[in-house]
Amino acid sequence: MVEISVREWQIAGATAGVALIAGAALWWFTRKRPTPEELEFERRQMLSSYGRIVDGSLLDGFQVSAEDGTTRDMLLYGYEISGVIYECSQDITLLREILDPSKVKLGMPCSIRYLPGRPENSILVAERWSGLREGIPMVWTISSGAAQNDNGAGPRYPGESEDARADLSR
């Protein structure tokens, strides 16, 4: 049997430690780091999956010139949680295939998703979720105040056509 001295074990251990540290440093410097777009995508996915929803309002839509010369589309929105009013903005430039910034209705109520432990971490729009509303819901009321209209088919609702009324009376 070959005996190994304590000094040889120390040299082997130090060599293995140096090799391990060199391998970790090599991995650290050559690993693929996520881009800012990938990090923002992951944040939106996390918030759309786990975030709580609160009512807010869409305050403004504007464009900002970035340092690289591109124009970024931004939405400014506000909401209140536990008496604290938050005003945040979201860059929607990467969501252009989902949302057309020119069709966003400013001043409308909206829904905001936020992280429960960090309410300032919020989104208005994501790939799988949108807090924007199409418009104010129409309140269905009787237009003439009577329960029956001319053809006796019941109340008339705003935006209802005569053809739809004729189909109901059959």
JSON list of C-alpha atoms in Angstrom, two decimals:
[
{"chain": "A", "resi": 1, "resn": "MET", "atom": "CA", "xyz": [0.00, 0.00, 0.00]},
{"chain": "A", "resi": 2, "resn": "VAL", "atom": "CA", "xyz": [1.24, 3.45, -0.91]},
{"chain": "A", "resi": 3, "resn": "GLU", "atom": "CA", "xyz": [1.12, 5.96, 1.87]},
{"chain": "A", "resi": 4, "resn": "ILE", "atom": "CA", "xyz": [0.28, 9.58, 1.09]},
{"chain": "A", "resi": 5, "resn": "SER", "atom": "CA", "xyz": [1.63, 12.20, 3.41]},
{"chain": "A", "resi": 6, "resn": "VAL", "atom": "CA", "xyz": [-0.41, 15.01, 4.93]},
{"chain": "A", "resi": 7, "resn": "ARG", "atom": "CA", "xyz": [1.48, 17.51, 2.80]},
{"chain": "A", "resi": 8, "resn": "GLU", "atom": "CA", "xyz": [0.40, 15.70, -0.42]},
{"chain": "A", "resi": 9, "resn": "TRP", "atom": "CA", "xyz": [-3.25, 15.74, 0.75]},
{"chain": "A", "resi": 10, "resn": "GLN", "atom": "CA", "xyz": [-2.98, 19.49, 1.35]},
{"chain": "A", "resi": 11, "resn": "ILE", "atom": "CA", "xyz": [-1.55, 20.05, -2.14]},
{"chain": "A", "resi": 12, "resn": "ALA", "atom": "CA", "xyz": [-4.29, 17.90, -3.74]},
{"chain": "A", "resi": 13, "resn": "GLY", "atom": "CA", "xyz": [-7.01, 19.71, -1.76]},
{"chain": "A", "resi": 14, "resn": "ALA", "atom": "CA", "xyz": [-5.66, 23.14, -2.69]},
{"chain": "A", "resi": 15, "resn": "THR", "atom": "CA", "xyz": [-5.41, 22.12, -6.36]},
{"chain": "A", "resi": 16, "resn": "ALA", "atom": "CA", "xyz": [-9.01, 20.86, -6.34]},
{"chain": "A", "resi": 17, "resn": "GLY", "atom": "CA", "xyz": [-10.17, 24.08, -4.64]},
{"chain": "A", "resi": 18, "resn": "VAL", "atom": "CA", "xyz": [-8.38, 26.26, -7.19]},
{"chain": "A", "resi": 19, "resn": "ALA", "atom": "CA", "xyz": [-9.87, 24.19, -10.03]},
{"chain": "A", "resi": 20, "resn": "LEU", "atom": "CA", "xyz": [-13.35, 24.50, -8.51]},
{"chain": "A", "resi": 21, "resn": "ILE", "atom": "CA", "xyz": [-13.03, 28.27, -8.08]},
{"chain": "A", "resi": 22, "resn": "ALA", "atom": "CA", "xyz": [-11.67, 28.65, -11.63]},
{"chain": "A", "resi": 23, "resn": "GLY", "atom": "CA", "xyz": [-14.57, 26.60, -13.01]},
{"chain": "A", "resi": 24, "resn": "ALA", "atom": "CA", "xyz": [-17.13, 28.68, -11.07]},
{"chain": "A", "resi": 25, "resn": "ALA", "atom": "CA", "xyz": [-15.53, 31.93, -12.27]},
{"chain": "A", "resi": 26, "resn": "LEU", "atom": "CA", "xyz": [-15.50, 30.69, -15.86]},
{"chain": "A", "resi": 27, "resn": "TRP", "atom": "CA", "xyz": [-19.19, 29.77, -15.62]},
{"chain": "A", "resi": 28, "resn": "TRP", "atom": "CA", "xyz": [-20.02, 33.14, -13.99]},
{"chain": "A", "resi": 29, "resn": "PHE", "atom": "CA", "xyz": [-18.39, 35.19, -16.74]},
{"chain": "A", "resi": 30, "resn": "THR", "atom": "CA", "xyz": [-19.54, 33.10, -19.72]},
{"chain": "A", "resi": 31, "resn": "ARG", "atom": "CA", "xyz": [-23.13, 32.34, -18.67]},
{"chain": "A", "resi": 32, "resn": "LYS", "atom": "CA", "xyz": [-26.01, 33.74, -20.70]},
{"chain": "A", "resi": 33, "resn": "ARG", "atom": "CA", "xyz": [-27.51, 36.68, -18.86]},
{"chain": "A", "resi": 34, "resn": "PRO", "atom": "CA", "xyz": [-31.16, 37.58, -19.46]},
{"chain": "A", "resi": 35, "resn": "THR", "atom": "CA", "xyz": [-31.76, 40.75, -21.41]},
{"chain": "A", "resi": 36, "resn": "PRO", "atom": "CA", "xyz": [-33.82, 43.57, -19.88]},
{"chain": "A", "resi": 37, "resn": "GLU", "atom": "CA", "xyz": [-36.68, 42.57, -22.24]},
{"chain": "A", "resi": 38, "resn": "GLU", "atom": "CA", "xyz": [-36.57, 38.99, -20.93]},
{"chain": "A", "resi": 39, "resn": "LEU", "atom": "CA", "xyz": [-36.56, 40.19, -17.33]},
{"chain": "A", "resi": 40, "resn": "GLU", "atom": "CA", "xyz": [-39.57, 42.45, -18.00]},
{"chain": "A", "resi": 41, "resn": "PHE", "atom": "CA", "xyz": [-41.38, 39.57, -19.74]},
{"chain": "A", "resi": 42, "resn": "GLU", "atom": "CA", "xyz": [-40.82, 37.33, -16.68]},
{"chain": "A", "resi": 43, "resn": "ARG", "atom": "CA", "xyz": [-42.06, 40.11, -14.37]},
{"chain": "A", "resi": 44, "resn": "ARG", "atom": "CA", "xyz": [-45.25, 40.55, -16.41]},
{"chain": "A", "resi": 45, "resn": "GLN", "atom": "CA", "xyz": [-45.84, 36.77, -16.44]},
{"chain": "A", "resi": 46, "resn": "MET", "atom": "CA", "xyz": [-45.36, 36.56, -12.67]},
{"chain": "A", "resi": 47, "resn": "LEU", "atom": "CA", "xyz": [-47.70, 39.47, -12.00]},
{"chain": "A", "resi": 48, "resn": "SER", "atom": "CA", "xyz": [-50.38, 38.19, -14.39]},
{"chain": "A", "resi": 49, "resn": "SER", "atom": "CA", "xyz": [-50.25, 34.80, -12.65]},
{"chain": "A", "resi": 50, "resn": "TYR", "atom": "CA", "xyz": [-49.94, 35.77, -8.98]},
{"chain": "A", "resi": 51, "resn": "GLY", "atom": "CA", "xyz": [-50.83, 39.45, -8.72]},
{"chain": "A", "resi": 52, "resn": "ARG", "atom": "CA", "xyz": [-53.89, 40.83, -6.99]},
{"chain": "A", "resi": 53, "resn": "ILE", "atom": "CA", "xyz": [-56.27, 43.06, -8.90]},
{"chain": "A", "resi": 54, "resn": "VAL", "atom": "CA", "xyz": [-57.30, 46.56, -7.83]},
{"chain": "A", "resi": 55, "resn": "ASP", "atom": "CA", "xyz": [-59.30, 49.28, -9.59]},
{"chain": "A", "resi": 56, "resn": "GLY", "atom": "CA", "xyz": [-57.38, 52.23, -10.95]},
{"chain": "A", "resi": 57, "resn": "SER", "atom": "CA", "xyz": [-57.55, 54.83, -13.66]},
{"chain": "A", "resi": 58, "resn": "LEU", "atom": "CA", "xyz": [-55.58, 55.38, -16.83]},
{"chain": "A", "resi": 59, "resn": "LEU", "atom": "CA", "xyz": [-54.08, 58.84, -16.47]},
{"chain": "A", "resi": 60, "resn": "ASP", "atom": "CA", "xyz": [-51.99, 59.45, -19.58]},
{"chain": "A", "resi": 61, "resn": "GLY", "atom": "CA", "xyz": [-50.33, 57.90, -22.60]},
{"chain": "A", "resi": 62, "resn": "PHE", "atom": "CA", "xyz": [-47.09, 59.39, -23.87]},
{"chain": "A", "resi": 63, "resn": "GLN", "atom": "CA", "xyz": [-43.90, 58.65, -25.77]},
{"chain": "A", "resi": 64, "resn": "VAL", "atom": "CA", "xyz": [-40.36, 58.86, -24.42]},
{"chain": "A", "resi": 65, "resn": "SER", "atom": "CA", "xyz": [-37.14, 58.99, -26.43]},
{"chain": "A", "resi": 66, "resn": "ALA", "atom": "CA", "xyz": [-34.72, 56.34, -25.18]},
{"chain": "A", "resi": 67, "resn": "GLU", "atom": "CA", "xyz": [-30.94, 56.72, -25.00]},
{"chain": "A", "resi": 68, "resn": "ASP", "atom": "CA", "xyz": [-30.49, 54.57, -28.11]},
{"chain": "A", "resi": 69, "resn": "GLY", "atom": "CA", "xyz": [-32.70, 56.91, -30.16]},
{"chain": "A", "resi": 70, "resn": "THR", "atom": "CA", "xyz": [-35.84, 54.73, -30.20]},
{"chain": "A", "resi": 71, "resn": "THR", "atom": "CA", "xyz": [-39.25, 55.94, -29.10]},
{"chain": "A", "resi": 72, "resn": "ARG", "atom": "CA", "xyz": [-40.94, 54.09, -26.24]},
{"chain": "A", "resi": 73, "resn": "ASP", "atom": "CA", "xyz": [-44.74, 54.08, -25.72]},
{"chain": "A", "resi": 74, "resn": "MET", "atom": "CA", "xyz": [-45.71, 54.54, -22.08]},
{"chain": "A", "resi": 75, "resn": "LEU", "atom": "CA", "xyz": [-48.97, 54.40, -20.14]},
{"chain": "A", "resi": 76, "resn": "LEU", "atom": "CA", "xyz": [-49.35, 56.28, -16.86]},
{"chain": "A", "resi": 77, "resn": "TYR", "atom": "CA", "xyz": [-51.90, 54.89, -14.39]},
{"chain": "A", "resi": 78, "resn": "GLY", "atom": "CA", "xyz": [-52.86, 55.41, -10.79]},
{"chain": "A", "resi": 79, "resn": "TYR", "atom": "CA", "xyz": [-54.41, 53.27, -8.06]},
{"chain": "A", "resi": 80, "resn": "GLU", "atom": "CA", "xyz": [-54.91, 53.27, -4.31]},
{"chain": "A", "resi": 81, "resn": "ILE", "atom": "CA", "xyz": [-54.07, 50.48, -1.85]},
{"chain": "A", "resi": 82, "resn": "SER", "atom": "CA", "xyz": [-54.59, 50.84, 1.92]},
{"chain": "A", "resi": 83, "resn": "GLY", "atom": "CA", "xyz": [-54.86, 54.62, 1.67]},
{"chain": "A", "resi": 84, "resn": "VAL", "atom": "CA", "xyz": [-51.64, 55.00, -0.31]},
{"chain": "A", "resi": 85, "resn": "ILE", "atom": "CA", "xyz": [-51.97, 56.43, -3.81]},
{"chain": "A", "resi": 86, "resn": "TYR", "atom": "CA", "xyz": [-49.59, 55.01, -6.40]},
{"chain": "A", "resi": 87, "resn": "GLU", "atom": "CA", "xyz": [-48.85, 56.47, -9.83]},
{"chain": "A", "resi": 88, "resn": "CYS", "atom": "CA", "xyz": [-46.88, 54.15, -12.09]},
{"chain": "A", "resi": 89, "resn": "SER", "atom": "CA", "xyz": [-46.01, 53.89, -15.75]},
{"chain": "A", "resi": 90, "resn": "GLN", "atom": "CA", "xyz": [-45.58, 50.87, -17.98]},
{"chain": "A", "resi": 91, "resn": "ASP", "atom": "CA", "xyz": [-43.60, 50.59, -21.18]},
{"chain": "A", "resi": 92, "resn": "ILE", "atom": "CA", "xyz": [-45.92, 48.99, -23.74]},
{"chain": "A", "resi": 93, "resn": "THR", "atom": "CA", "xyz": [-43.55, 49.18, -26.71]},
{"chain": "A", "resi": 94, "resn": "LEU", "atom": "CA", "xyz": [-42.94, 45.41, -26.69]},
{"chain": "A", "resi": 95, "resn": "LEU", "atom": "CA", "xyz": [-46.71, 44.76, -26.55]},
{"chain": "A", "resi": 96, "resn": "ARG", "atom": "CA", "xyz": [-47.55, 46.52, -29.83]},
{"chain": "A", "resi": 97, "resn": "GLU", "atom": "CA", "xyz": [-48.88, 43.32, -31.44]},
{"chain": "A", "resi": 98, "resn": "ILE", "atom": "CA", "xyz": [-51.35, 43.00, -28.56]},
{"chain": "A", "resi": 99, "resn": "LEU", "atom": "CA", "xyz": [-52.18, 46.64, -27.87]},
{"chain": "A", "resi": 100, "resn": "ASP", "atom": "CA", "xyz": [-52.35, 49.61, -30.23]},
{"chain": "A", "resi": 101, "resn": "PRO", "atom": "CA", "xyz": [-51.27, 52.69, -28.22]},
{"chain": "A", "resi": 102, "resn": "SER", "atom": "CA", "xyz": [-53.36, 55.00, -30.41]},
{"chain": "A", "resi": 103, "resn": "LYS", "atom": "CA", "xyz": [-56.58, 53.17, -29.45]},
{"chain": "A", "resi": 104, "resn": "VAL", "atom": "CA", "xyz": [-56.09, 53.42, -25.69]},
{"chain": "A", "resi": 105, "resn": "LYS", "atom": "CA", "xyz": [-58.79, 55.58, -24.09]},
{"chain": "A", "resi": 106, "resn": "LEU", "atom": "CA", "xyz": [-57.26, 57.92, -21.55]},
{"chain": "A", "resi": 107, "resn": "GLY", "atom": "CA", "xyz": [-59.12, 58.81, -18.38]},
{"chain": "A", "resi": 108, "resn": "MET", "atom": "CA", "xyz": [-60.97, 55.49, -18.31]},
{"chain": "A", "resi": 109, "resn": "PRO", "atom": "CA", "xyz": [-61.17, 53.21, -15.30]},
{"chain": "A", "resi": 110, "resn": "CYS", "atom": "CA", "xyz": [-58.93, 50.15, -15.51]},
{"chain": "A", "resi": 111, "resn": "SER", "atom": "CA", "xyz": [-57.76, 47.16, -13.48]},
{"chain": "A", "resi": 112, "resn": "ILE", "atom": "CA", "xyz": [-54.23, 46.96, -12.13]},
{"chain": "A", "resi": 113, "resn": "ARG", "atom": "CA", "xyz": [-52.37, 43.81, -11.09]},
{"chain": "A", "resi": 114, "resn": "TYR", "atom": "CA", "xyz": [-49.88, 44.29, -8.27]},
{"chain": "A", "resi": 115, "resn": "LEU", "atom": "CA", "xyz": [-47.65, 42.16, -6.09]},
{"chain": "A", "resi": 116, "resn": "PRO", "atom": "CA", "xyz": [-49.19, 41.88, -2.58]},
{"chain": "A", "resi": 117, "resn": "GLY", "atom": "CA", "xyz": [-45.91, 42.40, -0.71]},
{"chain": "A", "resi": 118, "resn": "ARG", "atom": "CA", "xyz": [-44.78, 45.21, -3.02]},
{"chain": "A", "resi": 119, "resn": "PRO", "atom": "CA", "xyz": [-47.78, 47.20, -4.29]},
{"chain": "A", "resi": 120, "resn": "GLU", "atom": "CA", "xyz": [-45.53, 49.51, -6.32]},
{"chain": "A", "resi": 121, "resn": "ASN", "atom": "CA", "xyz": [-44.65, 46.51, -8.53]},
{"chain": "A", "resi": 122, "resn": "SER", "atom": "CA", "xyz": [-47.65, 46.56, -10.86]},
{"chain": "A", "resi": 123, "resn": "ILE", "atom": "CA", "xyz": [-48.77, 46.16, -14.46]},
{"chain": "A", "resi": 124, "resn": "LEU", "atom": "CA", "xyz": [-51.64, 47.36, -16.58]},
{"chain": "A", "resi": 125, "resn": "VAL", "atom": "CA", "xyz": [-51.16, 45.11, -19.62]},
{"chain": "A", "resi": 126, "resn": "ALA", "atom": "CA", "xyz": [-49.40, 41.76, -20.17]},
{"chain": "A", "resi": 127, "resn": "GLU", "atom": "CA", "xyz": [-49.35, 39.10, -22.88]},
{"chain": "A", "resi": 128, "resn": "ARG", "atom": "CA", "xyz": [-52.06, 37.02, -21.18]},
{"chain": "A", "resi": 129, "resn": "TRP", "atom": "CA", "xyz": [-53.98, 39.75, -19.34]},
{"chain": "A", "resi": 130, "resn": "SER", "atom": "CA", "xyz": [-55.21, 43.28, -19.88]},
{"chain": "A", "resi": 131, "resn": "GLY", "atom": "CA", "xyz": [-56.63, 45.68, -17.33]},
{"chain": "A", "resi": 132, "resn": "LEU", "atom": "CA", "xyz": [-57.83, 48.09, -20.00]},
{"chain": "A", "resi": 133, "resn": "ARG", "atom": "CA", "xyz": [-61.55, 48.28, -20.54]},
{"chain": "A", "resi": 134, "resn": "GLU", "atom": "CA", "xyz": [-63.17, 48.69, -23.92]},
{"chain": "A", "resi": 135, "resn": "GLY", "atom": "CA", "xyz": [-65.50, 51.42, -22.73]},
{"chain": "A", "resi": 136, "resn": "ILE", "atom": "CA", "xyz": [-68.00, 52.32, -20.09]},
{"chain": "A", "resi": 137, "resn": "PRO", "atom": "CA", "xyz": [-70.60, 49.55, -19.81]},
{"chain": "A", "resi": 138, "resn": "MET", "atom": "CA", "xyz": [-74.00, 50.55, -21.14]},
{"chain": "A", "resi": 139, "resn": "VAL", "atom": "CA", "xyz": [-76.70, 50.75, -18.51]},
{"chain": "A", "resi": 140, "resn": "TRP", "atom": "CA", "xyz": [-79.82, 49.07, -19.83]},
{"chain": "A", "resi": 141, "resn": "THR", "atom": "CA", "xyz": [-82.82, 51.25, -19.20]},
{"chain": "A", "resi": 142, "resn": "ILE", "atom": "CA", "xyz": [-86.31, 51.46, -20.61]},
{"chain": "A", "resi": 143, "resn": "SER", "atom": "CA", "xyz": [-86.21, 54.32, -23.09]},
{"chain": "A", "resi": 144, "resn": "SER", "atom": "CA", "xyz": [-89.90, 55.33, -23.03]},
{"chain": "A", "resi": 145, "resn": "GLY", "atom": "CA", "xyz": [-90.60, 54.50, -19.40]},
{"chain": "A", "resi": 146, "resn": "ALA", "atom": "CA", "xyz": [-93.29, 52.00, -20.43]},
{"chain": "A", "resi": 147, "resn": "ALA", "atom": "CA", "xyz": [-93.01, 48.24, -20.11]},
{"chain": "A", "resi": 148, "resn": "GLN", "atom": "CA", "xyz": [-94.31, 47.69, -23.66]},
{"chain": "A", "resi": 149, "resn": "ASN", "atom": "CA", "xyz": [-93.32, 49.46, -26.86]},
{"chain": "A", "resi": 150, "resn": "ASP", "atom": "CA", "xyz": [-95.24, 49.94, -30.13]},
{"chain": "A", "resi": 151, "resn": "ASN", "atom": "CA", "xyz": [-95.27, 46.30, -31.22]},
{"chain": "A", "resi": 152, "resn": "GLY", "atom": "CA", "xyz": [-95.84, 44.94, -27.70]},
{"chain": "A", "resi": 153, "resn": "ALA", "atom": "CA", "xyz": [-92.56, 43.04, -27.53]},
{"chain": "A", "resi": 154, "resn": "GLY", "atom": "CA", "xyz": [-91.31, 44.57, -24.27]},
{"chain": "A", "resi": 155, "resn": "PRO", "atom": "CA", "xyz": [-88.99, 47.44, -23.39]},
{"chain": "A", "resi": 156, "resn": "ARG", "atom": "CA", "xyz": [-86.68, 49.02, -25.93]},
{"chain": "A", "resi": 157, "resn": "TYR", "atom": "CA", "xyz": [-83.01, 49.15, -25.02]},
{"chain": "A", "resi": 158, "resn": "PRO", "atom": "CA", "xyz": [-80.48, 51.71, -26.23]},
{"chain": "A", "resi": 159, "resn": "GLY", "atom": "CA", "xyz": [-78.80, 50.67, -29.46]},
{"chain": "A", "resi": 160, "resn": "GLU", "atom": "CA", "xyz": [-81.41, 48.00, -30.25]},
{"chain": "A", "resi": 161, "resn": "SER", "atom": "CA", "xyz": [-82.42, 47.84, -33.91]},
{"chain": "A", "resi": 162, "resn": "GLU", "atom": "CA", "xyz": [-85.94, 47.35, -35.26]},
{"chain": "A", "resi": 163, "resn": "ASP", "atom": "CA", "xyz": [-84.86, 44.07, -36.92]},
{"chain": "A", "resi": 164, "resn": "ALA", "atom": "CA", "xyz": [-83.83, 42.67, -33.55]},
{"chain": "A", "resi": 165, "resn": "ARG", "atom": "CA", "xyz": [-87.19, 43.72, -32.13]},
{"chain": "A", "resi": 166, "resn": "ALA", "atom": "CA", "xyz": [-89.05, 41.99, -34.97]},
{"chain": "A", "resi": 167, "resn": "ASP", "atom": "CA", "xyz": [-87.10, 38.75, -34.37]},
{"chain": "A", "resi": 168, "resn": "LEU", "atom": "CA", "xyz": [-88.06, 38.81, -30.70]},
{"chain": "A", "resi": 169, "resn": "SER", "atom": "CA", "xyz": [-91.77, 39.28, -31.40]},
{"chain": "A", "resi": 170, "resn": "ARG", "atom": "CA", "xyz": [-92.01, 36.13, -33.55]}
]
